[in-house]
Tab-separated table of C-alpha atoms in Angstrom:
chain	number	residue	atom	x	y	z
U	1	MET	CA	13.636	0.527	-27.785
U	2	SER	CA	12.095	-0.557	-24.507
U	3	LYS	CA	12.334	-4.103	-23.222
U	4	VAL	CA	9.957	-4.985	-20.399
U	5	LEU	CA	10.211	-7.684	-17.737
U	6	ILE	CA	7.019	-8.475	-15.803
U	7	VAL	CA	7.066	-10.364	-12.521
U	8	ALA	CA	4.193	-12.855	-12.532
U	9	GLU	CA	1.823	-13.007	-9.585
U	10	HIS	CA	0.393	-16.447	-8.927
U	11	ALA	CA	-1.017	-18.639	-6.184
U	12	ASP	CA	-1.847	-22.336	-5.933
U	13	GLY	CA	-0.427	-22.986	-9.384
U	14	LYS	CA	-2.638	-20.417	-11.116
U	15	LEU	CA	-1.668	-17.103	-12.672
U	16	ASN	CA	-3.324	-14.012	-11.213
U	17	ALA	CA	-5.249	-11.827	-13.674
U	18	SER	CA	-3.117	-8.867	-12.582
U	19	THR	CA	-0.235	-10.227	-14.682
U	20	ALA	CA	-2.229	-9.913	-17.912
U	21	LYS	CA	-3.080	-6.340	-16.902
U	22	CYS	CA	0.622	-5.593	-16.473
U	23	VAL	CA	1.101	-6.832	-20.041
U	24	SER	CA	-1.499	-4.305	-21.244
U	25	ALA	CA	0.426	-1.532	-19.494
U	26	ALA	CA	3.687	-2.758	-21.027
U	27	GLN	CA	2.127	-2.785	-24.505
U	28	ALA	CA	1.397	0.938	-24.119
U	29	LEU	CA	5.173	1.474	-24.273
U	30	SER	CA	5.314	-0.132	-27.743
U	31	PRO	CA	8.363	-2.092	-26.585
U	32	ALA	CA	10.671	-4.302	-28.596
U	33	ALA	CA	9.848	-7.218	-26.279
U	34	ILE	CA	7.695	-8.110	-23.280
U	35	GLU	CA	8.890	-11.005	-21.144
U	36	ILE	CA	7.479	-12.536	-17.966
U	37	VAL	CA	9.467	-14.109	-15.151
U	38	VAL	CA	7.802	-16.807	-13.038
U	39	LEU	CA	9.328	-17.696	-9.678
U	40	ALA	CA	8.030	-20.859	-8.022
U	41	ALA	CA	9.065	-24.202	-6.644
U	42	ASP	CA	7.525	-25.769	-9.771
U	43	PRO	CA	6.728	-23.010	-12.272
U	44	ALA	CA	5.580	-25.174	-15.200
U	45	ALA	CA	1.804	-24.705	-14.912
U	46	VAL	CA	2.002	-20.964	-14.239
U	47	ALA	CA	4.525	-20.498	-17.048
U	48	ALA	CA	2.173	-22.214	-19.496
U	49	GLU	CA	-0.584	-19.764	-18.561
U	50	ALA	CA	1.766	-16.808	-18.868
U	51	ALA	CA	2.931	-17.989	-22.287
U	52	SER	CA	-0.640	-17.780	-23.587
U	53	ILE	CA	-0.906	-14.020	-22.949
U	54	ALA	CA	-0.903	-12.081	-26.205
U	55	GLY	CA	2.087	-9.826	-26.716
U	56	VAL	CA	4.476	-11.825	-24.550
U	57	SER	CA	7.589	-12.932	-26.423
U	58	LYS	CA	9.178	-15.138	-23.755
U	59	VAL	CA	8.492	-16.577	-20.310
U	60	ILE	CA	11.456	-17.106	-17.999
U	61	THR	CA	11.103	-19.635	-15.194
U	62	ILE	CA	13.137	-19.705	-11.994
U	63	ALA	CA	12.558	-22.944	-10.140
U	64	ASN	CA	13.685	-22.943	-6.531
U	65	ALA	CA	12.214	-24.508	-3.407
U	66	ALA	CA	12.702	-21.135	-1.709
U	67	ASN	CA	10.104	-19.696	-4.111
U	68	ALA	CA	7.309	-21.914	-2.835
U	69	GLN	CA	6.041	-18.861	-0.942
U	70	ALA	CA	6.088	-15.326	-2.338
U	71	ILE	CA	8.559	-13.705	0.044
U	72	ALA	CA	9.772	-10.375	-1.293
U	73	GLN	CA	13.222	-10.508	0.296
U	74	VAL	CA	13.811	-13.953	-1.232
U	75	GLN	CA	12.428	-13.288	-4.700
U	76	ALA	CA	13.803	-9.769	-5.222
U	77	PRO	CA	17.496	-10.803	-5.522
U	78	GLN	CA	16.521	-13.416	-8.127
U	79	VAL	CA	14.515	-10.934	-10.197
U	80	ALA	CA	17.321	-8.371	-9.948
U	81	ALA	CA	19.781	-10.994	-11.174
U	82	VAL	CA	17.842	-11.549	-14.410
U	83	ALA	CA	16.774	-7.913	-14.877
U	84	GLY	CA	19.942	-6.841	-16.676
U	85	GLY	CA	19.220	-5.668	-20.197
U	86	TYR	CA	15.640	-4.653	-19.454
U	87	THR	CA	14.576	-1.014	-19.526
U	88	HIS	CA	11.441	-1.614	-17.448
U	89	VAL	CA	10.514	-4.051	-14.673
U	90	PHE	CA	6.779	-4.117	-13.902
U	91	GLY	CA	4.678	-5.814	-11.252
U	92	PRO	CA	1.041	-5.413	-10.218
U	93	SER	CA	-0.021	-2.835	-7.643
U	94	THR	CA	-1.476	-5.582	-5.465
U	95	THR	CA	-0.328	-6.713	-2.041
U	96	PHE	CA	2.172	-8.970	-3.824
U	97	GLY	CA	3.578	-6.160	-5.967
U	98	LYS	CA	3.615	-3.551	-3.226
U	99	ASP	CA	5.734	-5.928	-1.162
U	100	LEU	CA	8.119	-7.107	-3.869
U	101	MET	CA	8.723	-4.244	-6.296
U	102	PRO	CA	10.302	-1.759	-3.836
U	103	CYS	CA	12.866	-4.438	-2.947
U	104	ILE	CA	13.676	-4.919	-6.625
U	105	ALA	CA	13.985	-1.155	-7.116
U	106	ALA	CA	16.401	-0.897	-4.204
U	107	LEU	CA	18.589	-3.693	-5.575
U	108	LEU	CA	18.642	-1.991	-8.993
U	109	SER	CA	19.545	1.341	-7.361
U	110	THR	CA	16.529	3.155	-8.721
U	111	SER	CA	13.320	4.680	-7.410
U	112	GLN	CA	9.916	3.140	-7.992
U	113	VAL	CA	6.974	4.538	-9.948
U	114	SER	CA	3.831	3.401	-8.126
U	115	ASP	CA	0.281	2.854	-9.383
U	116	ILE	CA	0.898	3.445	-13.091
U	117	MET	CA	-2.499	4.214	-14.616
U	118	ALA	CA	-1.385	5.651	-17.978
U	119	VAL	CA	1.765	5.683	-20.114
U	120	GLU	CA	2.748	9.026	-21.620
U	121	GLY	CA	6.215	8.024	-22.826
U	122	SER	CA	9.007	5.551	-22.194
U	123	HIS	CA	9.799	7.211	-18.852
U	124	THR	CA	6.681	9.341	-18.298
U	125	PHE	CA	3.625	8.008	-16.504
U	126	LYS	CA	0.409	9.125	-14.852
U	127	ARG	CA	-0.520	7.993	-11.348
U	128	PRO	CA	-3.214	8.965	-8.829
U	129	ILE	CA	-2.530	11.031	-5.701
U	130	TYR	CA	-4.663	12.425	-2.872
U	131	ALA	CA	-6.824	9.301	-2.665
U	132	GLY	CA	-7.460	9.437	-6.393
U	133	ASN	CA	-8.771	13.005	-6.320
U	134	ALA	CA	-5.917	14.138	-8.559
U	135	VAL	CA	-3.691	12.582	-11.191
U	136	ILE	CA	-0.019	13.522	-11.435
U	137	THR	CA	2.416	13.048	-14.308
U	138	VAL	CA	5.790	11.720	-13.173
U	139	GLU	CA	9.019	11.278	-15.119
U	140	ALA	CA	11.457	8.547	-14.160
U	141	PRO	CA	15.229	8.957	-14.657
U	142	SER	CA	16.208	7.885	-18.157
U	143	ASP	CA	19.600	6.556	-17.069
U	144	HIS	CA	18.134	3.863	-14.806
U	145	PRO	CA	15.712	1.001	-15.423
U	146	VAL	CA	12.114	1.874	-14.601
U	147	VAL	CA	10.701	-0.236	-11.780
U	148	GLY	CA	6.969	0.272	-11.459
U	149	THR	CA	3.743	-1.128	-10.095
U	150	VAL	CA	0.771	-1.190	-12.450
U	151	ARG	CA	-2.613	-0.063	-11.139
U	152	ALA	CA	-4.609	-3.149	-12.080
U	153	ALA	CA	-7.943	-1.321	-11.928
U	154	SER	CA	-6.839	1.014	-14.739
U	155	TRP	CA	-5.863	-1.621	-17.319
U	156	PRO	CA	-7.752	-4.402	-19.111
U	157	GLU	CA	-6.464	-7.955	-19.216
U	158	ALA	CA	-4.439	-8.721	-22.324
U	159	ALA	CA	-5.894	-11.399	-24.577
U	160	LYS	CA	-5.019	-15.064	-24.056
U	161	ASP	CA	-4.207	-16.107	-27.606
U	162	GLY	CA	-0.414	-15.978	-27.433
U	163	SER	CA	2.190	-18.728	-27.652
U	164	ALA	CA	5.406	-17.456	-26.110
U	165	ALA	CA	8.476	-19.604	-25.659
U	166	VAL	CA	9.239	-20.838	-22.136
U	167	GLU	CA	12.860	-20.811	-21.022
U	168	ALA	CA	14.342	-21.997	-17.713
U	169	ALA	CA	16.917	-19.753	-16.101
U	170	THR	CA	19.575	-20.528	-13.520
U	171	VAL	CA	20.101	-17.662	-11.119
U	172	ASP	CA	23.176	-17.136	-8.995
U	173	ALA	CA	21.834	-14.883	-6.234
U	174	ALA	CA	22.497	-14.919	-2.524
U	175	LEU	CA	19.205	-15.499	-0.757
U	176	PRO	CA	18.703	-14.102	2.752
U	177	SER	CA	18.359	-16.398	5.722
U	178	HIS	CA	16.993	-13.754	8.092
U	179	THR	CA	13.628	-13.730	6.267
U	180	ARG	CA	11.837	-17.043	5.987
U	181	PHE	CA	8.346	-18.467	5.705
U	182	VAL	CA	6.926	-19.653	9.018
U	183	GLY	CA	3.243	-20.173	8.299
U	184	LEU	CA	0.159	-18.787	6.642
U	185	ALA	CA	-3.064	-17.939	8.440
U	186	ALA	CA	-5.797	-17.269	5.914
U	187	GLY	CA	-9.531	-17.658	5.758
U	188	SER	CA	-10.836	-20.162	3.233
U	189	SER	CA	-13.719	-19.328	0.940
U	190	ASP	CA	-15.398	-20.763	-2.127
U	191	ARG	CA	-16.258	-17.247	-3.297
U	192	PRO	CA	-14.274	-15.514	-6.059
U	193	ASP	CA	-11.129	-13.601	-5.132
U	194	LEU	CA	-12.021	-10.007	-4.245
U	195	GLN	CA	-9.139	-8.476	-6.191
U	196	SER	CA	-9.997	-10.152	-9.502
U	197	ALA	CA	-13.747	-10.882	-9.254
U	198	LYS	CA	-16.047	-9.665	-12.025
U	199	ARG	CA	-18.857	-9.088	-9.511
U	200	VAL	CA	-18.498	-7.738	-5.977
U	201	VAL	CA	-21.055	-7.090	-3.245
U	202	SER	CA	-19.810	-4.909	-0.370
U	203	GLY	CA	-21.415	-4.090	2.964
U	204	GLY	CA	-20.909	-1.037	5.121
U	205	ARG	CA	-21.710	0.267	8.566
U	206	GLY	CA	-25.395	0.221	7.638
U	207	VAL	CA	-25.402	-3.584	7.780
U	208	GLY	CA	-25.313	-3.173	11.548
U	209	SER	CA	-23.409	-6.196	12.845
U	210	ALA	CA	-21.255	-9.179	11.984
U	211	GLU	CA	-24.327	-11.404	12.262
U	212	ASN	CA	-26.274	-9.216	9.851
U	213	PHE	CA	-23.495	-9.570	7.282
U	214	LYS	CA	-24.988	-12.965	6.451
U	215	ILE	CA	-27.461	-11.157	4.214
U	216	ILE	CA	-24.520	-9.818	2.176
U	217	TYR	CA	-22.914	-13.267	1.911
U	218	ASP	CA	-26.197	-14.902	0.863
U	219	PHE	CA	-26.866	-12.332	-1.856
U	220	ALA	CA	-23.283	-12.536	-3.142
U	221	ASP	CA	-23.508	-16.322	-3.348
U	222	LYS	CA	-26.752	-15.988	-5.291
U	223	ILE	CA	-25.056	-13.976	-8.047
U	224	GLY	CA	-21.618	-15.622	-7.837
U	225	ALA	CA	-19.896	-12.521	-6.457
U	226	ALA	CA	-16.978	-11.810	-4.152
U	227	VAL	CA	-17.684	-10.024	-0.874
U	228	GLY	CA	-16.075	-6.757	0.215
U	229	ALA	CA	-16.615	-4.152	2.898
U	230	SER	CA	-16.068	-0.516	3.718
U	231	ARG	CA	-13.465	0.523	6.265
U	232	ALA	CA	-16.261	1.449	8.669
U	233	ALA	CA	-17.523	-2.144	8.597
U	234	VAL	CA	-14.003	-3.491	9.106
U	235	ASP	CA	-13.269	-1.089	11.980
U	236	ALA	CA	-16.565	-2.070	13.603
U	237	GLY	CA	-15.460	-5.708	13.562
U	238	TYR	CA	-18.135	-6.951	11.172
U	239	VAL	CA	-15.596	-8.562	8.817
U	240	PRO	CA	-11.797	-9.133	8.624
U	241	ASN	CA	-9.603	-6.409	7.124
U	242	GLU	CA	-8.663	-8.447	4.032
U	243	MET	CA	-12.186	-7.684	2.790
U	244	GLN	CA	-11.706	-3.912	2.922
U	245	VAL	CA	-12.213	-2.003	-0.316
U	246	GLY	CA	-10.860	1.512	-0.701
U	247	GLN	CA	-7.780	3.684	-0.415
U	248	THR	CA	-6.331	1.723	2.505
U	249	GLY	CA	-7.771	-1.579	1.299
U	250	LYS	CA	-8.088	-3.151	-2.128
U	251	ILE	CA	-8.435	-1.137	-5.332
U	252	ILE	CA	-10.781	-3.118	-7.578
U	253	ALA	CA	-12.480	-2.752	-10.956
U	254	PRO	CA	-15.217	-5.386	-11.281
U	255	ASP	CA	-17.814	-5.326	-14.048
U	256	LEU	CA	-20.497	-4.975	-11.358
U	257	TYR	CA	-20.095	-3.438	-7.894
U	258	ILE	CA	-23.008	-3.422	-5.453
U	259	ALA	CA	-22.545	-1.178	-2.393
U	260	VAL	CA	-24.947	-2.067	0.402
U	261	GLY	CA	-25.307	0.247	3.409
U	262	ILE	CA	-22.197	2.203	2.369
U	263	SER	CA	-22.400	6.004	2.556
U	264	GLY	CA	-19.547	6.545	0.111
U	265	ALA	CA	-16.616	8.286	1.786
U	266	ILE	CA	-13.992	9.462	-0.696
U	267	GLN	CA	-11.541	6.838	0.589
U	268	HIS	CA	-14.000	4.091	-0.385
U	269	LEU	CA	-14.866	5.610	-3.748
U	270	THR	CA	-11.159	5.608	-4.619
U	271	GLY	CA	-11.232	1.817	-4.548
U	272	ILE	CA	-14.206	1.376	-6.887
U	273	LYS	CA	-14.238	4.295	-9.325
U	274	ASP	CA	-13.024	2.109	-12.207
U	275	ALA	CA	-15.862	-0.407	-11.763
U	276	GLY	CA	-18.069	-1.002	-14.801
U	277	THR	CA	-21.498	-0.578	-13.193
U	278	ILE	CA	-21.982	0.655	-9.632
U	279	VAL	CA	-25.215	-0.084	-7.792
U	280	ALA	CA	-25.900	1.619	-4.439
U	281	ILE	CA	-28.444	0.515	-1.846
U	282	ASN	CA	-28.848	2.913	1.059
U	283	LYS	CA	-31.733	4.297	3.109
U	284	ASP	CA	-30.197	7.792	3.022
U	285	GLY	CA	-31.060	9.321	-0.334
U	286	ASP	CA	-28.435	12.023	0.189
U	287	ALA	CA	-25.547	9.584	0.705
U	288	PRO	CA	-22.467	10.493	-1.409
U	289	ILE	CA	-22.433	7.003	-2.940
U	290	PHE	CA	-25.431	7.991	-5.092
U	291	GLU	CA	-23.378	10.698	-6.811
U	292	ILE	CA	-21.217	8.116	-8.558
U	293	ALA	CA	-23.675	5.194	-8.714
U	294	ASP	CA	-25.097	4.139	-12.075
U	295	ILE	CA	-28.134	2.670	-10.321
U	296	GLY	CA	-29.398	3.811	-6.923
U	297	LEU	CA	-31.962	2.132	-4.692
U	298	VAL	CA	-33.124	4.168	-1.691
U	299	GLY	CA	-34.583	1.979	1.009
U	300	ASP	CA	-34.012	-0.578	3.747
U	301	LEU	CA	-31.286	-3.023	2.673
U	302	PHE	CA	-32.880	-5.748	4.804
U	303	GLN	CA	-35.969	-5.495	2.627
U	304	ILE	CA	-34.381	-4.734	-0.751
U	305	LEU	CA	-31.788	-7.544	-0.774
U	306	PRO	CA	-34.262	-10.355	-0.009
U	307	ASP	CA	-36.637	-8.936	-2.637
U	308	LEU	CA	-33.820	-8.871	-5.228
U	309	GLU	CA	-32.724	-12.363	-4.283
U	310	GLN	CA	-36.282	-13.666	-4.607
U	311	ALA	CA	-36.705	-11.961	-7.977
U	312	MET	CA	-33.657	-13.799	-9.282
């Protein structure tokens, strides 16, 4: 029987929703046990959240001052040290997981299965390729533990009605000194996190300028949404690259996605195809975005957005 270890993603003492989605993926294996490991300087609060996820049998905490920041080269040896006895080690296919999980795979002398979107068997998975235009079935070696990243947009969050036991672990792992945290430069925002938001409003090249992006921010604030952007808008300098949605940006699956002034290149559609409802606003009625949109509004975004905002 399978036994799954999930590496928790968290920030500022709060568990990221991607961890509960990893639990959903693990449940598809029908494993004997699903356990979560939390690495932090003080993991108590995050561990309590993780313990409430349905289907989790145990939460392992590793408290170490070196874990105050999520540095892959520091955390990977600790995860590898506790990974013995597990058949699968999962992490989210977010920036955090894409950084950490390959390091864990290397330390466990196995290859990684990336972007798991479906489970076909204990060692057989489906994942997207060619910017999501095709789905491939891959089979991992059965004589090694499976290290994989879970495509968060393809899985629902597991319920939060569990009561797993929390157990502290002492890890004897040599931590590197050549990789260390120096500082963090990040923009601050009161808006929801783009990766986990239930509502997202994104602007594209059609917005026209960084100054014009204010209309996107104002509308997003009106409906309590996160703000994203197409690569064209990022490349044009309208917004920073952490707001990019798409193949080379963030893959998201909000309940509501509103694309404003975005034509709909395949690379962008890859990042939003799992969204619940897609609304497109564009003056070009032939824009590709309308082919996948549930609701399409053809017209001038600078007229439509204020009208929508006023109607609300």
